[in-house]
Amino acid sequence: MTEYKKMETDKIDIKSLYLPELEREITGMGEKAFRAKQIYQWMHEKLITDFERMDNLPKSLRERLADRFVLTALTPAQILTSQIDGTKKFLFRLSDGNVIESVWMQYHHGNSVCISSQVGCRMGCRFCASTLDGLVRNLTASEMLDQIYQIQILTGERVSNVVIMGSGEPMDNYDNVVRFLRLISGTPGLHISQRSITVSTCGIVPGILRLAEEDLQVTLALSLHAPNDEIRRTLMPIARRYALPDVLRACRTYFERTGRRLTFEYSLVRGVNDNLEEARALVRLLAGMHGHVNLIPVNPIKERDYRQSGQKEIHAFLHYLETHGINATVRREMGRDINGACGQLRRSYREEPVSGPHPEEKEVERI
Ligand code: SAH
């Protein structure tokens, strides 16, 4: 019960409840169980964020619901649309005033949404903008759902893929993330296939092992970024806590338990992890692992002086992996013109909340 109670109020966060939990709550109020299903459909299928609009419920019940439960909703604060590829970045305001960002990308195989799992992050990865001010708080399951629901409402298009690759470390907000995964893939609801959902982690071993036992079919992405602990520790503080052999052993267990091939994210940083010696070490490290490597040219942030590798280095690195038995792709950069890297938009918004649009932002809607 306490898990889905909101911290700042006594009211229960109704959208984070599984249907059987909602049924218990509703029958506990002296109502029939079928009311729970009606309410659940309003929230998770019709994406309604106001009890008043649930017009197949008696008015008195709608009032009692509002007294007992809180129904979360996000307010769009800013929407940026890329002129290059139509990618949209959304800044959403939460009910407590915090802002988070989510990204909507169109691919041939459908629309993909990248969501945040926390406000800020405490993992401290050196190249990442989300972590510069530390962790503010965890997002509830409902607030993760709301990012997808709002984007579906605002774009008028169905979301078919979800990646938890926005701000935050999902394994640092484990219970809410798992609850979110079950709700978004369940029915009634948007019923997004678990195989179309990716959870990205910086490598928190106990979280990976726990997720392996949840009987979920989601893809696990590991933020690797280096072929050895020595380099990895210079980029990611978490590497001091969990050594690579243990992280990879946990990934192997994840594959064995779920049958899902892994994704290894590798952000190429000029002069840090992008030469052929590192490519060679990476091939040795990943030999026999079932997965593929996603090379991401690092997106420079102004607070750090990491630079992107040159095209020549990127392609030489890719070529080395491909010719040595490792499946690899260079991630297509989406929304390059709209503050692409994790957490950058939220930061720029907080730094200059009243200023006009940035010159590079071709189409800016301020709400
Ligand atoms: N906490 C999760 C999700 C983070 S964001 C994790 O660590 O996996 C998703 C990916 O983007 C991670 O691999 C992260 O390391 C990477 N990333 C963050 N900032 C970046 C930047 N400026 N350039 C390139 N990749 C970045």
Short mmCIF file of C-alpha atoms and ligand atoms in Angstrom, two decimals:
data_model
loop_
_atom_site.label_atom_id
_atom_site.label_comp_id
_atom_site.label_asym_id
_atom_site.label_seq_id
_atom_site.Cartn_x
_atom_site.Cartn_y
_atom_site.Cartn_z
CA MET A 1 0.00 0.00 0.00
CA THR A 2 2.56 2.57 1.06
CA GLU A 3 4.42 2.01 -2.18
CA TYR A 4 1.84 3.83 -4.23
CA LYS A 5 0.85 6.48 -1.67
CA LYS A 6 1.99 9.95 -2.58
CA MET A 7 4.49 11.46 -0.21
CA GLU A 8 3.03 14.92 -0.09
CA THR A 9 -0.62 14.04 0.44
CA ASP A 10 -2.66 11.36 2.17
CA LYS A 11 -4.47 10.63 -1.04
CA ILE A 12 -3.74 7.46 -2.96
CA ASP A 13 -2.13 7.78 -6.38
CA ILE A 14 -4.92 5.96 -8.23
CA LYS A 15 -3.21 5.64 -11.61
CA SER A 16 -0.33 3.67 -10.09
CA LEU A 17 -2.67 0.91 -8.84
CA TYR A 18 -2.92 -2.46 -10.55
CA LEU A 19 -6.51 -3.38 -11.39
CA PRO A 20 -6.88 -5.90 -8.51
CA GLU A 21 -5.58 -3.27 -6.09
CA LEU A 22 -8.06 -0.75 -7.44
CA GLU A 23 -10.84 -3.30 -7.08
CA ARG A 24 -9.92 -3.78 -3.42
CA GLU A 25 -9.98 -0.02 -2.87
CA ILE A 26 -13.31 0.44 -4.62
CA THR A 27 -15.08 -2.48 -2.98
CA GLY A 28 -13.65 -1.23 0.33
CA MET A 29 -15.60 1.97 -0.30
CA GLY A 30 -18.77 -0.10 -0.57
CA GLU A 31 -18.95 0.02 -4.37
CA LYS A 32 -19.29 -2.82 -6.85
CA ALA A 33 -16.07 -4.23 -8.32
CA PHE A 34 -17.06 -3.43 -11.93
CA ARG A 35 -16.70 0.26 -11.08
CA ALA A 36 -12.96 -0.31 -10.67
CA LYS A 37 -12.69 -1.60 -14.22
CA GLN A 38 -14.62 1.40 -15.54
CA ILE A 39 -12.31 3.80 -13.71
CA TYR A 40 -9.26 1.86 -14.86
CA GLN A 41 -10.38 2.13 -18.50
CA TRP A 42 -10.95 5.86 -18.17
CA MET A 43 -7.40 6.31 -16.89
CA HIS A 44 -5.46 3.82 -18.97
CA GLU A 45 -7.40 3.55 -22.23
CA LYS A 46 -9.24 6.84 -22.63
CA LEU A 47 -6.38 8.68 -20.89
CA ILE A 48 -8.73 10.91 -18.90
CA THR A 49 -7.13 12.93 -16.08
CA ASP A 50 -10.25 14.27 -14.38
CA PHE A 51 -12.76 12.26 -12.32
CA GLU A 52 -15.49 14.67 -13.45
CA ARG A 53 -15.22 13.39 -17.01
CA MET A 54 -15.82 9.76 -16.06
CA ASP A 55 -19.43 10.10 -17.08
CA ASN A 56 -20.56 6.52 -16.68
CA LEU A 57 -19.98 6.84 -12.90
CA PRO A 58 -22.60 8.35 -10.58
CA LYS A 59 -21.75 11.93 -9.65
CA SER A 60 -21.56 11.06 -5.96
CA LEU A 61 -18.95 8.41 -6.67
CA ARG A 62 -16.88 10.84 -8.76
CA GLU A 63 -16.86 13.20 -5.77
CA ARG A 64 -15.86 10.47 -3.35
CA LEU A 65 -13.06 9.42 -5.68
CA ALA A 66 -11.70 12.96 -5.78
CA ASP A 67 -11.69 13.04 -1.96
CA ARG A 68 -9.82 9.80 -1.60
CA PHE A 69 -7.53 9.62 -4.62
CA VAL A 70 -5.23 11.86 -6.59
CA LEU A 71 -5.21 11.57 -10.36
CA THR A 72 -1.86 12.71 -11.72
CA ALA A 73 -1.53 14.76 -14.89
CA LEU A 74 1.40 16.45 -16.58
CA THR A 75 1.31 19.97 -17.91
CA PRO A 76 3.31 20.55 -21.08
CA ALA A 77 5.69 23.45 -20.40
CA GLN A 78 7.54 23.43 -23.69
CA ILE A 79 7.54 21.40 -26.90
CA LEU A 80 10.42 21.54 -29.37
CA THR A 81 10.12 20.03 -32.83
CA SER A 82 13.21 19.09 -34.83
CA GLN A 83 13.24 20.48 -38.32
CA ILE A 84 15.56 17.68 -39.35
CA ASP A 85 13.57 14.58 -38.49
CA GLY A 86 10.35 15.60 -36.72
CA THR A 87 11.56 14.41 -33.31
CA LYS A 88 9.76 16.22 -30.51
CA LYS A 89 11.11 17.02 -27.08
CA PHE A 90 8.59 17.65 -24.34
CA LEU A 91 9.20 19.42 -21.09
CA PHE A 92 6.47 18.48 -18.66
CA ARG A 93 5.63 20.09 -15.35
CA LEU A 94 4.71 17.70 -12.52
CA SER A 95 2.09 18.54 -9.90
CA ASP A 96 4.83 19.60 -7.44
CA GLY A 97 6.36 22.04 -9.95
CA ASN A 98 9.35 19.93 -10.97
CA VAL A 99 9.98 19.56 -14.68
CA ILE A 100 11.02 16.44 -16.59
CA GLU A 101 11.71 15.75 -20.24
CA SER A 102 10.52 13.10 -22.64
CA VAL A 103 11.27 12.57 -26.32
CA TRP A 104 9.07 11.34 -29.18
CA MET A 105 10.75 9.83 -32.22
CA GLN A 106 9.25 8.50 -35.44
CA TYR A 107 10.79 5.41 -36.98
CA HIS A 108 9.67 3.19 -39.85
CA HIS A 109 8.50 0.58 -37.38
CA GLY A 110 6.45 2.99 -35.29
CA ASN A 111 6.63 5.79 -32.77
CA SER A 112 9.03 5.54 -29.90
CA VAL A 113 8.96 7.50 -26.65
CA CYS A 114 11.95 7.99 -24.39
CA ILE A 115 10.81 8.63 -20.81
CA SER A 116 12.47 9.83 -17.63
CA SER A 117 12.34 7.66 -14.51
CA GLN A 118 13.54 10.24 -11.96
CA VAL A 119 13.73 14.00 -11.57
CA GLY A 120 17.48 14.42 -11.94
CA CYS A 121 19.84 11.53 -11.21
CA ARG A 122 22.48 10.67 -8.63
CA MET A 123 24.68 8.39 -10.71
CA GLY A 124 27.10 11.15 -11.69
CA CYS A 125 28.13 9.94 -15.18
CA ARG A 126 30.63 12.54 -16.33
CA PHE A 127 29.20 13.24 -19.78
CA CYS A 128 25.53 13.34 -18.79
CA ALA A 129 23.56 16.54 -18.17
CA SER A 130 20.80 14.83 -16.14
CA THR A 131 23.03 14.26 -13.18
CA LEU A 132 24.69 17.68 -12.83
CA ASP A 133 22.38 18.78 -10.00
CA GLY A 134 21.88 15.35 -8.48
CA LEU A 135 18.65 13.54 -7.73
CA VAL A 136 15.54 15.52 -6.81
CA ARG A 137 13.09 12.64 -6.46
CA ASN A 138 11.79 9.41 -7.94
CA LEU A 139 8.91 9.45 -10.39
CA THR A 140 5.82 7.43 -9.51
CA ALA A 141 4.58 4.76 -11.93
CA SER A 142 1.71 7.10 -12.85
CA GLU A 143 4.13 9.90 -13.73
CA MET A 144 6.01 7.55 -16.07
CA LEU A 145 2.71 6.48 -17.66
CA ASP A 146 1.63 10.11 -17.95
CA GLN A 147 4.61 10.92 -20.17
CA ILE A 148 3.40 8.37 -22.71
CA TYR A 149 -0.29 9.20 -22.28
CA GLN A 150 0.28 12.94 -22.73
CA ILE A 151 2.47 12.43 -25.78
CA GLN A 152 -0.13 10.20 -27.34
CA ILE A 153 -2.77 12.87 -26.70
CA LEU A 154 -0.60 15.75 -27.95
CA THR A 155 0.67 14.03 -31.11
CA GLY A 156 -2.56 12.15 -31.83
CA GLU A 157 -0.43 9.11 -32.67
CA ARG A 158 -0.08 5.73 -31.08
CA VAL A 159 3.13 4.99 -29.19
CA SER A 160 4.47 1.54 -29.99
CA ASN A 161 7.94 1.55 -28.40
CA VAL A 162 9.13 2.81 -25.05
CA VAL A 163 12.70 3.32 -23.90
CA ILE A 164 13.51 4.26 -20.31
CA MET A 165 16.53 6.27 -21.37
CA GLY A 166 15.61 9.76 -20.26
CA SER A 167 16.81 11.32 -17.02
CA GLY A 168 17.27 9.02 -14.07
CA GLU A 169 18.53 5.54 -13.30
CA PRO A 170 15.64 3.04 -13.47
CA MET A 171 17.30 0.59 -11.06
CA ASP A 172 17.51 3.40 -8.50
CA ASN A 173 13.68 3.62 -8.63
CA TYR A 174 13.14 -0.09 -9.02
CA ASP A 175 9.66 -0.72 -7.58
CA ASN A 176 8.01 2.15 -9.43
CA VAL A 177 9.71 1.20 -12.70
CA VAL A 178 8.54 -2.42 -12.48
CA ARG A 179 5.04 -1.26 -11.61
CA PHE A 180 5.16 1.04 -14.64
CA LEU A 181 6.32 -1.83 -16.89
CA ARG A 182 3.41 -4.02 -15.82
CA LEU A 183 0.86 -1.24 -16.18
CA ILE A 184 1.96 -0.02 -19.62
CA SER A 185 2.12 -3.54 -21.05
CA GLY A 186 -1.03 -4.81 -19.34
CA THR A 187 -4.62 -4.91 -20.36
CA PRO A 188 -6.86 -2.99 -20.15
CA GLY A 189 -4.51 -0.18 -21.09
CA LEU A 190 -2.26 0.82 -23.97
CA HIS A 191 -0.98 -2.74 -23.90
CA ILE A 192 2.45 -1.92 -25.33
CA SER A 193 4.32 -5.14 -25.97
CA GLN A 194 7.04 -5.81 -23.38
CA ARG A 195 9.33 -6.73 -26.26
CA SER A 196 8.99 -3.16 -27.48
CA ILE A 197 10.19 -1.73 -24.17
CA THR A 198 13.83 -1.15 -23.23
CA VAL A 199 15.19 -0.44 -19.76
CA SER A 200 18.61 1.19 -19.77
CA THR A 201 20.86 0.94 -16.72
CA CYS A 202 24.31 2.18 -15.80
CA GLY A 203 24.98 -1.29 -14.38
CA ILE A 204 23.50 -1.74 -10.90
CA VAL A 205 24.05 -5.47 -10.44
CA PRO A 206 21.35 -6.28 -7.84
CA GLY A 207 18.77 -4.42 -9.96
CA ILE A 208 19.68 -6.37 -13.11
CA LEU A 209 19.45 -9.67 -11.24
CA ARG A 210 16.10 -8.74 -9.71
CA LEU A 211 14.68 -7.66 -13.06
CA ALA A 212 15.79 -10.99 -14.52
CA GLU A 213 13.39 -12.73 -12.11
CA GLU A 214 10.31 -10.56 -12.77
CA ASP A 215 9.05 -12.67 -15.65
CA LEU A 216 9.06 -9.68 -17.97
CA GLN A 217 10.08 -9.69 -21.62
CA VAL A 218 11.64 -6.24 -21.72
CA THR A 219 15.00 -5.57 -23.34
CA LEU A 220 17.87 -4.64 -21.06
CA ALA A 221 20.36 -2.03 -22.25
CA LEU A 222 23.63 -1.68 -20.38
CA SER A 223 25.49 1.61 -20.49
CA LEU A 224 28.94 0.21 -20.98
CA HIS A 225 30.93 3.12 -22.47
CA ALA A 226 34.31 1.47 -21.91
CA PRO A 227 35.94 -1.92 -22.46
CA ASN A 228 37.60 -2.03 -19.03
CA ASP A 229 37.08 -0.77 -15.49
CA GLU A 230 39.98 1.62 -15.68
CA ILE A 231 38.42 3.78 -18.39
CA ARG A 232 34.88 3.11 -17.20
CA ARG A 233 35.67 4.52 -13.74
CA THR A 234 36.81 7.80 -15.27
CA LEU A 235 33.41 8.19 -16.95
CA MET A 236 30.99 6.52 -14.54
CA PRO A 237 31.30 6.63 -10.73
CA ILE A 238 29.03 3.55 -10.46
CA ALA A 239 31.88 1.52 -12.01
CA ARG A 240 33.73 1.86 -8.69
CA ARG A 241 30.88 0.06 -6.98
CA TYR A 242 30.25 -2.72 -9.51
CA ALA A 243 33.16 -4.14 -11.49
CA LEU A 244 32.66 -5.07 -15.14
CA PRO A 245 33.01 -8.86 -14.71
CA ASP A 246 30.15 -8.78 -12.19
CA VAL A 247 28.03 -6.47 -14.35
CA LEU A 248 28.48 -8.69 -17.40
CA ARG A 249 27.76 -11.82 -15.38
CA ALA A 250 24.47 -10.22 -14.31
CA CYS A 251 23.72 -9.38 -17.97
CA ARG A 252 24.37 -12.97 -18.94
CA THR A 253 21.95 -14.11 -16.25
CA TYR A 254 19.40 -11.64 -17.61
CA PHE A 255 19.74 -13.20 -21.05
CA GLU A 256 19.52 -16.73 -19.68
CA ARG A 257 16.41 -16.00 -17.63
CA THR A 258 14.52 -13.95 -20.23
CA GLY A 259 15.95 -15.03 -23.59
CA ARG A 260 16.16 -11.35 -24.50
CA ARG A 261 19.25 -10.22 -26.38
CA LEU A 262 21.08 -7.39 -24.68
CA THR A 263 21.97 -3.94 -25.91
CA PHE A 264 25.31 -2.41 -24.96
CA GLU A 265 25.43 1.35 -25.21
CA TYR A 266 28.83 2.79 -25.92
CA SER A 267 29.15 6.57 -26.13
CA LEU A 268 32.22 7.39 -28.16
CA VAL A 269 34.28 10.13 -26.56
CA ARG A 270 37.20 11.55 -28.49
CA GLY A 271 40.52 10.38 -27.13
CA VAL A 272 38.94 8.59 -24.16
CA ASN A 273 37.43 5.33 -25.42
CA ASP A 274 37.42 5.54 -29.21
CA ASN A 275 40.65 4.06 -30.54
CA LEU A 276 41.23 0.62 -32.00
CA GLU A 277 42.89 -0.65 -28.86
CA GLU A 278 39.59 -0.08 -27.05
CA ALA A 279 37.67 -1.68 -29.92
CA ARG A 280 39.90 -4.73 -29.60
CA ALA A 281 39.37 -4.89 -25.83
CA LEU A 282 35.61 -4.54 -26.37
CA VAL A 283 35.57 -7.49 -28.75
CA ARG A 284 37.33 -9.62 -26.12
CA LEU A 285 35.02 -8.42 -23.38
CA LEU A 286 31.81 -9.17 -25.25
CA ALA A 287 32.84 -12.46 -26.85
CA GLY A 288 30.02 -14.93 -26.35
CA MET A 289 27.52 -12.34 -25.07
CA HIS A 290 24.17 -12.32 -26.84
CA GLY A 291 23.64 -8.76 -27.81
CA HIS A 292 24.58 -5.86 -29.95
CA VAL A 293 26.53 -2.67 -29.43
CA ASN A 294 24.93 0.69 -29.97
CA LEU A 295 27.61 3.29 -30.63
CA ILE A 296 26.52 6.79 -29.64
CA PRO A 297 28.72 9.72 -30.66
CA VAL A 298 28.86 11.57 -27.33
CA ASN A 299 26.62 14.58 -27.25
CA PRO A 300 28.84 17.31 -25.80
CA ILE A 301 27.44 19.28 -22.85
CA LYS A 302 28.78 22.68 -22.05
CA GLU A 303 29.63 21.86 -18.43
CA ARG A 304 32.26 19.30 -19.54
CA ASP A 305 34.90 19.29 -22.22
CA TYR A 306 34.24 15.84 -23.69
CA ARG A 307 34.24 15.93 -27.46
CA GLN A 308 32.69 13.76 -30.13
CA SER A 309 34.94 11.36 -31.99
CA GLY A 310 35.55 12.16 -35.65
CA GLN A 311 33.58 10.36 -38.37
CA LYS A 312 36.74 8.48 -39.34
CA GLU A 313 37.26 7.14 -35.80
CA ILE A 314 33.59 6.28 -35.40
CA HIS A 315 33.55 4.26 -38.61
CA ALA A 316 36.85 2.56 -37.91
CA PHE A 317 35.54 1.54 -34.48
CA LEU A 318 32.30 0.25 -35.96
CA HIS A 319 34.11 -1.59 -38.72
CA TYR A 320 36.44 -3.29 -36.24
CA LEU A 321 33.52 -4.58 -34.17
CA GLU A 322 31.58 -5.76 -37.22
CA THR A 323 34.51 -7.62 -38.69
CA HIS A 324 35.27 -9.32 -35.40
CA GLY A 325 31.91 -10.90 -34.75
CA ILE A 326 30.19 -8.15 -32.78
CA ASN A 327 26.85 -6.85 -33.97
CA ALA A 328 27.03 -3.07 -33.89
CA THR A 329 25.28 0.05 -35.17
CA VAL A 330 25.92 3.75 -34.84
CA ARG A 331 22.86 5.33 -33.30
CA ARG A 332 21.20 7.73 -35.66
CA GLU A 333 21.18 11.07 -33.96
CA MET A 334 17.60 12.19 -33.57
CA GLY A 335 16.62 15.76 -32.86
CA ARG A 336 20.16 17.08 -33.05
CA ASP A 337 18.87 20.63 -33.38
CA ILE A 338 16.75 20.48 -30.22
CA ASN A 339 19.06 19.86 -27.28
CA GLY A 340 19.50 16.16 -28.02
CA ALA A 341 21.38 14.89 -24.96
CA CYS A 342 19.68 13.59 -21.84
CA GLY A 343 18.74 16.32 -19.44
CA GLN A 344 20.00 19.22 -21.56
CA LEU A 345 16.61 20.68 -22.32
CA ARG A 346 15.49 20.57 -18.71
CA ARG A 347 18.69 22.33 -17.67
CA SER A 348 18.46 25.03 -20.30
CA TYR A 349 14.85 25.63 -19.30
CA ARG A 350 15.76 26.00 -15.65
CA GLU A 351 18.69 28.26 -16.43
CA GLU A 352 16.73 30.61 -18.66
CA PRO A 353 13.07 30.15 -17.81
CA VAL A 354 11.93 33.50 -19.17
CA SER A 355 14.28 34.06 -22.07
CA GLY A 356 13.26 33.74 -25.69
CA PRO A 357 13.92 30.70 -27.82
CA HIS A 358 17.46 29.63 -28.44
CA PRO A 359 18.56 30.65 -31.95
CA GLU A 360 19.02 27.01 -32.97
CA GLU A 361 15.50 26.10 -31.96
CA LYS A 362 13.68 26.48 -35.22
CA GLU A 363 10.18 25.78 -34.07
CA VAL A 364 9.37 26.39 -30.45
CA GLU A 365 6.01 26.19 -28.85
CA ARG A 366 5.89 27.70 -25.40
CA ILE A 367 2.82 26.89 -23.44
N1 SAH B 1 20.53 5.78 -16.21
C1 SAH B 1 20.33 5.02 -17.42
C2 SAH B 1 19.63 5.84 -18.49
C3 SAH B 1 20.50 6.98 -18.93
S1 SAH B 1 20.28 7.75 -20.47
C4 SAH B 1 21.65 4.50 -17.94
O1 SAH B 1 22.68 4.89 -17.43
O2 SAH B 1 21.63 3.67 -18.86
C5 SAH B 1 20.54 6.65 -21.75
C6 SAH B 1 21.94 6.58 -22.35
O3 SAH B 1 22.45 7.84 -22.80
C7 SAH B 1 22.96 6.05 -21.37
O4 SAH B 1 23.73 5.09 -22.02
C8 SAH B 1 23.77 7.27 -21.04
O5 SAH B 1 25.04 6.91 -20.57
C9 SAH B 1 23.78 7.97 -22.37
N2 SAH B 1 24.12 9.39 -22.33
C10 SAH B 1 23.82 10.31 -21.38
N3 SAH B 1 24.30 11.51 -21.71
C11 SAH B 1 24.92 11.38 -22.88
C12 SAH B 1 25.64 12.27 -23.74
N4 SAH B 1 25.81 13.54 -23.42
N5 SAH B 1 26.14 11.76 -24.89
C13 SAH B 1 25.98 10.46 -25.22
N6 SAH B 1 25.32 9.58 -24.46
C14 SAH B 1 24.81 10.02 -23.29
#
